[in-house]
Amino acid sequence: MNISHHFDDATLMAYASGSLPQGMALLVACHLHWCSECRQRVQEAEAIGGSLLTQIAPLPLDSQALDQVLARLDLNDQDVLGDAMAEEVSAQILKPQVQIPGDIPPPLYHYLQKPLDQLPWKRLGYGAHQLDLHLGGPGATRLLRLAPGVSVPHHSHSGSELTLVLRGSYTDEFGRFAAGDVADLDGEAHHQPIVDTDQDCICLIATDAPLKFSGLMGRLVQPLIGL
Ligand SMILES: [Zn+2]
């Protein structure tokens, strides 16, 4: 995979510290599966976070702290947990090995459980289909499938928007994005992506706030497509 667009440092730092919303963290994990460069940068971010932790002055513990923790441990609960884990492990071993399609990173396949062409896509019109992953949280996490030549109305974002291309490609004001590439856009960015080959473009998109469409056309279609 020939990847030329990666995440900002701020996004990878937020991922490393566990502070991204669930959908965005999923999208980062998907790109990391394909991108050794960003995996390396996350390791560096974790090392920085770790060294910052060691510089925090330790606080003295309450003298009862150890007793309180021990009192909360219930050996019966541990047995139940142990049994549940053993069952889970044997279920994993007995599960037939699934062949995951090459255009779906395993963290995403965990949610989809189907090839991209067999998903229950919802038609939006204008050559666009989407599938909401319903992950909850402040923003949205969805798959968007755009037909060749289709462009998304010009828009900016009230928060951040992460996009990972799974199949096909598009071009916008920031360049050309093909499978494996990510677009890492903040609230200042305005863009109008257009699918630039004769193949559908399928992207995973995670936002932490609704989009803001700037043109009349965009404002008209926004309630319809629910972006
Ligand atoms: Zn990368």
PDB file of C-alpha atoms and ligand atoms in Angstrom:
ATOM      1  CA  MET A   1       0.000   0.000   0.000  1.00  0.00           C
ATOM      2  CA  ASN A   2       1.427   3.348  -1.087  1.00  0.00           C
ATOM      3  CA  ILE A   3       0.385   5.819   1.630  1.00  0.00           C
ATOM      4  CA  SER A   4       1.118   9.518   1.189  1.00  0.00           C
ATOM      5  CA  HIS A   5      -1.263  11.258   3.644  1.00  0.00           C
ATOM      6  CA  HIS A   6      -0.921  10.680   7.407  1.00  0.00           C
ATOM      7  CA  PHE A   7      -2.300  12.057  10.715  1.00  0.00           C
ATOM      8  CA  ASP A   8      -1.249  15.293  12.441  1.00  0.00           C
ATOM      9  CA  ASP A   9       0.959  14.933  15.532  1.00  0.00           C
ATOM     10  CA  ALA A  10      -1.916  16.237  17.675  1.00  0.00           C
ATOM     11  CA  THR A  11      -4.191  13.407  16.507  1.00  0.00           C
ATOM     12  CA  LEU A  12      -1.589  10.725  17.197  1.00  0.00           C
ATOM     13  CA  MET A  13      -0.812  12.226  20.628  1.00  0.00           C
ATOM     14  CA  ALA A  14      -4.541  12.191  21.454  1.00  0.00           C
ATOM     15  CA  TYR A  15      -4.757   8.559  20.256  1.00  0.00           C
ATOM     16  CA  ALA A  16      -1.713   7.560  22.312  1.00  0.00           C
ATOM     17  CA  SER A  17      -3.190   9.193  25.424  1.00  0.00           C
ATOM     18  CA  GLY A  18      -6.572   7.507  24.867  1.00  0.00           C
ATOM     19  CA  SER A  19      -8.487  10.792  24.620  1.00  0.00           C
ATOM     20  CA  LEU A  20     -10.004  10.403  21.112  1.00  0.00           C
ATOM     21  CA  PRO A  21     -13.746   9.634  20.769  1.00  0.00           C
ATOM     22  CA  GLN A  22     -14.401   5.960  19.979  1.00  0.00           C
ATOM     23  CA  GLY A  23     -15.023   6.399  16.240  1.00  0.00           C
ATOM     24  CA  MET A  24     -11.881   8.464  15.720  1.00  0.00           C
ATOM     25  CA  ALA A  25      -9.811   5.978  17.733  1.00  0.00           C
ATOM     26  CA  LEU A  26     -11.202   3.185  15.541  1.00  0.00           C
ATOM     27  CA  LEU A  27     -10.240   5.093  12.393  1.00  0.00           C
ATOM     28  CA  VAL A  28      -6.690   5.714  13.700  1.00  0.00           C
ATOM     29  CA  ALA A  29      -6.326   2.017  14.613  1.00  0.00           C
ATOM     30  CA  CYS A  30      -7.398   1.119  11.054  1.00  0.00           C
ATOM     31  CA  HIS A  31      -4.767   3.371   9.466  1.00  0.00           C
ATOM     32  CA  LEU A  32      -2.101   2.101  11.889  1.00  0.00           C
ATOM     33  CA  HIS A  33      -2.839  -1.420  10.661  1.00  0.00           C
ATOM     34  CA  TRP A  34      -1.688  -0.309   7.196  1.00  0.00           C
ATOM     35  CA  CYS A  35       0.922   2.370   8.068  1.00  0.00           C
ATOM     36  CA  SER A  36       4.226   1.486   9.757  1.00  0.00           C
ATOM     37  CA  GLU A  37       5.260   5.168   9.721  1.00  0.00           C
ATOM     38  CA  CYS A  38       2.313   6.220  11.935  1.00  0.00           C
ATOM     39  CA  ARG A  39       2.769   3.115  14.141  1.00  0.00           C
ATOM     40  CA  GLN A  40       6.320   4.334  14.807  1.00  0.00           C
ATOM     41  CA  ARG A  41       5.063   7.857  15.586  1.00  0.00           C
ATOM     42  CA  VAL A  42       2.475   6.478  18.053  1.00  0.00           C
ATOM     43  CA  GLN A  43       5.230   4.553  19.829  1.00  0.00           C
ATOM     44  CA  GLU A  44       7.208   7.800  20.121  1.00  0.00           C
ATOM     45  CA  ALA A  45       4.127   9.627  21.445  1.00  0.00           C
ATOM     46  CA  GLU A  46       3.612   6.872  24.040  1.00  0.00           C
ATOM     47  CA  ALA A  47       7.268   7.152  25.076  1.00  0.00           C
ATOM     48  CA  ILE A  48       6.867  10.922  25.530  1.00  0.00           C
ATOM     49  CA  GLY A  49       3.690  10.379  27.567  1.00  0.00           C
ATOM     50  CA  GLY A  50       5.476   7.761  29.676  1.00  0.00           C
ATOM     51  CA  SER A  51       8.423  10.011  30.434  1.00  0.00           C
ATOM     52  CA  LEU A  52       6.039  12.838  31.413  1.00  0.00           C
ATOM     53  CA  LEU A  53       4.337  10.454  33.849  1.00  0.00           C
ATOM     54  CA  THR A  54       7.640   9.651  35.549  1.00  0.00           C
ATOM     55  CA  GLN A  55       8.185  13.384  36.156  1.00  0.00           C
ATOM     56  CA  ILE A  56       4.959  13.774  38.142  1.00  0.00           C
ATOM     57  CA  ALA A  57       5.703  14.012  41.865  1.00  0.00           C
ATOM     58  CA  PRO A  58       4.200  10.975  43.646  1.00  0.00           C
ATOM     59  CA  LEU A  59       1.413  11.605  46.173  1.00  0.00           C
ATOM     60  CA  PRO A  60       1.480   9.778  49.503  1.00  0.00           C
ATOM     61  CA  LEU A  61      -1.162   7.018  49.753  1.00  0.00           C
ATOM     62  CA  ASP A  62      -3.653   6.835  52.558  1.00  0.00           C
ATOM     63  CA  SER A  63      -2.336   4.360  55.151  1.00  0.00           C
ATOM     64  CA  GLN A  64      -5.549   2.288  54.752  1.00  0.00           C
ATOM     65  CA  ALA A  65      -5.282   2.107  50.951  1.00  0.00           C
ATOM     66  CA  LEU A  66      -3.864  -1.426  50.685  1.00  0.00           C
ATOM     67  CA  ASP A  67      -6.410  -2.831  53.168  1.00  0.00           C
ATOM     68  CA  GLN A  68      -9.256  -1.135  51.260  1.00  0.00           C
ATOM     69  CA  VAL A  69      -8.152  -2.645  47.930  1.00  0.00           C
ATOM     70  CA  LEU A  70      -7.743  -6.103  49.471  1.00  0.00           C
ATOM     71  CA  ALA A  71     -11.170  -5.839  51.103  1.00  0.00           C
ATOM     72  CA  ARG A  72     -12.738  -5.129  47.691  1.00  0.00           C
ATOM     73  CA  LEU A  73     -11.231  -8.263  46.153  1.00  0.00           C
ATOM     74  CA  ASP A  74     -13.723 -11.071  46.344  1.00  0.00           C
ATOM     75  CA  LEU A  75     -12.220 -14.448  45.533  1.00  0.00           C
ATOM     76  CA  ASN A  76     -15.609 -15.785  44.371  1.00  0.00           C
ATOM     77  CA  ASP A  77     -15.848 -12.961  41.821  1.00  0.00           C
ATOM     78  CA  GLN A  78     -12.386 -13.875  40.598  1.00  0.00           C
ATOM     79  CA  ASP A  79     -13.500 -17.467  39.995  1.00  0.00           C
ATOM     80  CA  VAL A  80     -16.496 -16.276  37.967  1.00  0.00           C
ATOM     81  CA  LEU A  81     -14.240 -13.999  35.952  1.00  0.00           C
ATOM     82  CA  GLY A  82     -11.810 -16.850  35.409  1.00  0.00           C
ATOM     83  CA  ASP A  83     -14.545 -19.153  34.105  1.00  0.00           C
ATOM     84  CA  ALA A  84     -15.891 -16.458  31.778  1.00  0.00           C
ATOM     85  CA  MET A  85     -12.409 -15.834  30.385  1.00  0.00           C
ATOM     86  CA  ALA A  86     -11.774 -19.552  29.867  1.00  0.00           C
ATOM     87  CA  GLU A  87     -15.062 -19.819  27.954  1.00  0.00           C
ATOM     88  CA  GLU A  88     -14.164 -16.807  25.820  1.00  0.00           C
ATOM     89  CA  VAL A  89     -10.742 -18.254  25.013  1.00  0.00           C
ATOM     90  CA  SER A  90     -12.152 -21.637  23.990  1.00  0.00           C
ATOM     91  CA  ALA A  91     -14.832 -19.890  21.885  1.00  0.00           C
ATOM     92  CA  GLN A  92     -12.052 -17.983  20.089  1.00  0.00           C
ATOM     93  CA  ILE A  93     -10.117 -21.186  19.458  1.00  0.00           C
ATOM     94  CA  LEU A  94     -13.195 -23.015  18.142  1.00  0.00           C
ATOM     95  CA  LYS A  95     -14.271 -20.099  15.890  1.00  0.00           C
ATOM     96  CA  PRO A  96     -13.440 -20.816  12.223  1.00  0.00           C
ATOM     97  CA  GLN A  97     -10.704 -18.561  10.846  1.00  0.00           C
ATOM     98  CA  VAL A  98     -12.396 -15.655   9.019  1.00  0.00           C
ATOM     99  CA  GLN A  99     -10.861 -14.393   5.783  1.00  0.00           C
ATOM    100  CA  ILE A 100     -10.940 -10.599   6.190  1.00  0.00           C
ATOM    101  CA  PRO A 101     -11.131  -8.696   2.851  1.00  0.00           C
ATOM    102  CA  GLY A 102      -7.966  -6.723   2.055  1.00  0.00           C
ATOM    103  CA  ASP A 103      -9.832  -3.403   1.847  1.00  0.00           C
ATOM    104  CA  ILE A 104     -11.194  -3.636   5.424  1.00  0.00           C
ATOM    105  CA  PRO A 105      -8.665  -3.265   8.269  1.00  0.00           C
ATOM    106  CA  PRO A 106      -9.356  -5.875  11.007  1.00  0.00           C
ATOM    107  CA  PRO A 107     -10.419  -3.290  13.663  1.00  0.00           C
ATOM    108  CA  LEU A 108     -13.199  -2.144  11.280  1.00  0.00           C
ATOM    109  CA  TYR A 109     -14.125  -5.683  10.223  1.00  0.00           C
ATOM    110  CA  HIS A 110     -14.881  -6.348  13.877  1.00  0.00           C
ATOM    111  CA  TYR A 111     -17.877  -3.947  13.458  1.00  0.00           C
ATOM    112  CA  LEU A 112     -18.891  -4.805   9.876  1.00  0.00           C
ATOM    113  CA  GLN A 113     -18.510  -8.606   9.749  1.00  0.00           C
ATOM    114  CA  LYS A 114     -19.150  -8.430   5.967  1.00  0.00           C
ATOM    115  CA  PRO A 115     -17.323  -7.417   2.764  1.00  0.00           C
ATOM    116  CA  LEU A 116     -17.907  -3.791   1.676  1.00  0.00           C
ATOM    117  CA  ASP A 117     -20.133  -4.855  -1.248  1.00  0.00           C
ATOM    118  CA  GLN A 118     -22.486  -6.818   1.032  1.00  0.00           C
ATOM    119  CA  LEU A 119     -23.170  -4.083   3.599  1.00  0.00           C
ATOM    120  CA  PRO A 120     -26.713  -2.699   4.095  1.00  0.00           C
ATOM    121  CA  TRP A 121     -25.880   0.630   2.429  1.00  0.00           C
ATOM    122  CA  LYS A 122     -28.455   3.398   2.750  1.00  0.00           C
ATOM    123  CA  ARG A 123     -28.976   5.391  -0.435  1.00  0.00           C
ATOM    124  CA  LEU A 124     -28.533   9.150  -0.030  1.00  0.00           C
ATOM    125  CA  GLY A 125     -29.099  10.150  -3.666  1.00  0.00           C
ATOM    126  CA  TYR A 126     -26.615  12.037  -5.887  1.00  0.00           C
ATOM    127  CA  GLY A 127     -24.621   8.772  -6.327  1.00  0.00           C
ATOM    128  CA  ALA A 128     -23.874   8.554  -2.615  1.00  0.00           C
ATOM    129  CA  HIS A 129     -24.554   5.784  -0.093  1.00  0.00           C
ATOM    130  CA  GLN A 130     -23.734   5.656   3.577  1.00  0.00           C
ATOM    131  CA  LEU A 131     -23.696   3.294   6.519  1.00  0.00           C
ATOM    132  CA  ASP A 132     -23.781   4.709  10.033  1.00  0.00           C
ATOM    133  CA  LEU A 133     -21.784   2.564  12.478  1.00  0.00           C
ATOM    134  CA  HIS A 134     -23.851   3.960  15.412  1.00  0.00           C
ATOM    135  CA  LEU A 135     -20.900   4.115  17.781  1.00  0.00           C
ATOM    136  CA  GLY A 136     -22.478   6.921  19.813  1.00  0.00           C
ATOM    137  CA  GLY A 137     -20.484   9.801  21.275  1.00  0.00           C
ATOM    138  CA  PRO A 138     -20.492  13.483  20.309  1.00  0.00           C
ATOM    139  CA  GLY A 139     -19.816  13.041  16.556  1.00  0.00           C
ATOM    140  CA  ALA A 140     -20.579  10.381  13.970  1.00  0.00           C
ATOM    141  CA  THR A 141     -18.746   7.419  12.480  1.00  0.00           C
ATOM    142  CA  ARG A 142     -19.884   6.299   9.064  1.00  0.00           C
ATOM    143  CA  LEU A 143     -18.863   4.673   5.820  1.00  0.00           C
ATOM    144  CA  LEU A 144     -19.485   6.805   2.753  1.00  0.00           C
ATOM    145  CA  ARG A 145     -19.583   5.306  -0.739  1.00  0.00           C
ATOM    146  CA  LEU A 146     -19.443   7.750  -3.640  1.00  0.00           C
ATOM    147  CA  ALA A 147     -19.868   6.893  -7.329  1.00  0.00           C
ATOM    148  CA  PRO A 148     -17.301   8.088  -9.926  1.00  0.00           C
ATOM    149  CA  GLY A 149     -17.536  11.833 -10.593  1.00  0.00           C
ATOM    150  CA  VAL A 150     -19.607  12.502  -7.475  1.00  0.00           C
ATOM    151  CA  SER A 151     -18.540  15.403  -5.301  1.00  0.00           C
ATOM    152  CA  VAL A 152     -19.563  16.174  -1.719  1.00  0.00           C
ATOM    153  CA  PRO A 153     -20.966  19.730  -1.406  1.00  0.00           C
ATOM    154  CA  HIS A 154     -18.409  22.307  -0.247  1.00  0.00           C
ATOM    155  CA  HIS A 155     -18.232  22.224   3.549  1.00  0.00           C
ATOM    156  CA  SER A 156     -16.166  22.954   6.629  1.00  0.00           C
ATOM    157  CA  HIS A 157     -16.358  21.383  10.069  1.00  0.00           C
ATOM    158  CA  SER A 158     -17.414  22.653  13.461  1.00  0.00           C
ATOM    159  CA  GLY A 159     -14.997  20.100  14.942  1.00  0.00           C
ATOM    160  CA  SER A 160     -12.426  17.664  13.561  1.00  0.00           C
ATOM    161  CA  GLU A 161     -13.022  15.218  10.724  1.00  0.00           C
ATOM    162  CA  LEU A 162     -10.885  12.160  10.052  1.00  0.00           C
ATOM    163  CA  THR A 163     -11.245  10.283   6.766  1.00  0.00           C
ATOM    164  CA  LEU A 164      -9.609   6.983   5.819  1.00  0.00           C
ATOM    165  CA  VAL A 165      -9.889   5.828   2.204  1.00  0.00           C
ATOM    166  CA  LEU A 166     -10.659   2.105   1.994  1.00  0.00           C
ATOM    167  CA  ARG A 167     -11.215   1.764  -1.757  1.00  0.00           C
ATOM    168  CA  GLY A 168     -10.875   4.045  -4.794  1.00  0.00           C
ATOM    169  CA  SER A 169      -9.715   7.645  -4.522  1.00  0.00           C
ATOM    170  CA  TYR A 170     -10.781  11.296  -4.428  1.00  0.00           C
ATOM    171  CA  THR A 171      -9.218  14.684  -4.958  1.00  0.00           C
ATOM    172  CA  ASP A 172      -9.890  17.895  -3.049  1.00  0.00           C
ATOM    173  CA  GLU A 173      -8.176  21.184  -2.185  1.00  0.00           C
ATOM    174  CA  PHE A 174      -5.555  19.244  -0.159  1.00  0.00           C
ATOM    175  CA  GLY A 175      -4.483  16.729  -2.801  1.00  0.00           C
ATOM    176  CA  ARG A 176      -5.274  13.231  -3.983  1.00  0.00           C
ATOM    177  CA  PHE A 177      -6.303  10.566  -1.462  1.00  0.00           C
ATOM    178  CA  ALA A 178      -6.192   6.844  -2.307  1.00  0.00           C
ATOM    179  CA  ALA A 179      -6.619   3.616  -0.316  1.00  0.00           C
ATOM    180  CA  GLY A 180      -4.788   3.818   3.013  1.00  0.00           C
ATOM    181  CA  ASP A 181      -4.498   7.627   2.987  1.00  0.00           C
ATOM    182  CA  VAL A 182      -6.037   9.709   5.766  1.00  0.00           C
ATOM    183  CA  ALA A 183      -7.322  13.282   5.720  1.00  0.00           C
ATOM    184  CA  ASP A 184      -6.989  14.956   9.112  1.00  0.00           C
ATOM    185  CA  LEU A 185      -9.060  18.156   8.986  1.00  0.00           C
ATOM    186  CA  ASP A 186      -9.842  20.695  11.690  1.00  0.00           C
ATOM    187  CA  GLY A 187     -12.665  23.241  11.896  1.00  0.00           C
ATOM    188  CA  GLU A 188     -10.817  25.761   9.696  1.00  0.00           C
ATOM    189  CA  ALA A 189     -10.617  23.492   6.663  1.00  0.00           C
ATOM    190  CA  HIS A 190     -13.017  23.990   3.738  1.00  0.00           C
ATOM    191  CA  HIS A 191     -13.068  21.325   1.063  1.00  0.00           C
ATOM    192  CA  GLN A 192     -15.059  19.720  -1.736  1.00  0.00           C
ATOM    193  CA  PRO A 193     -13.911  16.138  -2.400  1.00  0.00           C
ATOM    194  CA  ILE A 194     -14.617  14.621  -5.836  1.00  0.00           C
ATOM    195  CA  VAL A 195     -14.205  10.966  -6.827  1.00  0.00           C
ATOM    196  CA  ASP A 196     -11.508  10.957  -9.513  1.00  0.00           C
ATOM    197  CA  THR A 197     -11.469   7.435 -11.035  1.00  0.00           C
ATOM    198  CA  ASP A 198     -14.073   5.155 -12.630  1.00  0.00           C
ATOM    199  CA  GLN A 199     -14.283   3.158  -9.375  1.00  0.00           C
ATOM    200  CA  ASP A 200     -16.547   3.896  -6.367  1.00  0.00           C
ATOM    201  CA  CYS A 201     -14.702   5.596  -3.532  1.00  0.00           C
ATOM    202  CA  ILE A 202     -15.425   4.130  -0.091  1.00  0.00           C
ATOM    203  CA  CYS A 203     -14.212   5.984   2.989  1.00  0.00           C
ATOM    204  CA  LEU A 204     -14.482   5.609   6.743  1.00  0.00           C
ATOM    205  CA  ILE A 205     -15.261   9.022   8.234  1.00  0.00           C
ATOM    206  CA  ALA A 206     -15.268   9.989  11.910  1.00  0.00           C
ATOM    207  CA  THR A 207     -16.237  13.422  13.185  1.00  0.00           C
ATOM    208  CA  ASP A 208     -16.484  14.845  16.681  1.00  0.00           C
ATOM    209  CA  ALA A 209     -19.172  17.413  15.717  1.00  0.00           C
ATOM    210  CA  PRO A 210     -21.613  17.936  12.794  1.00  0.00           C
ATOM    211  CA  LEU A 211     -20.368  19.294   9.437  1.00  0.00           C
ATOM    212  CA  LYS A 212     -21.065  22.883   8.344  1.00  0.00           C
ATOM    213  CA  PHE A 213     -22.039  23.190   4.691  1.00  0.00           C
ATOM    214  CA  SER A 214     -21.189  26.555   3.177  1.00  0.00           C
ATOM    215  CA  GLY A 215     -23.203  26.688  -0.083  1.00  0.00           C
ATOM    216  CA  LEU A 216     -26.971  26.803  -0.553  1.00  0.00           C
ATOM    217  CA  MET A 217     -26.849  23.321  -2.154  1.00  0.00           C
ATOM    218  CA  GLY A 218     -25.038  21.906   0.852  1.00  0.00           C
ATOM    219  CA  ARG A 219     -27.451  23.469   3.304  1.00  0.00           C
ATOM    220  CA  LEU A 220     -30.360  22.016   1.339  1.00  0.00           C
ATOM    221  CA  VAL A 221     -29.006  18.469   1.251  1.00  0.00           C
ATOM    222  CA  GLN A 222     -27.603  18.355   4.789  1.00  0.00           C
ATOM    223  CA  PRO A 223     -30.948  17.498   6.484  1.00  0.00           C
ATOM    224  CA  LEU A 224     -31.535  14.818   3.837  1.00  0.00           C
ATOM    225  CA  ILE A 225     -28.210  13.042   4.133  1.00  0.00           C
ATOM    226  CA  GLY A 226     -27.747  13.662   7.840  1.00  0.00           C
ATOM    227  CA  LEU A 227     -24.016  14.405   7.605  1.00  0.00           C
TER     228      LEU A 227
HETATM  229 ZN    ZN B   1       0.362   6.960   8.417  1.00  0.00          ZN
END
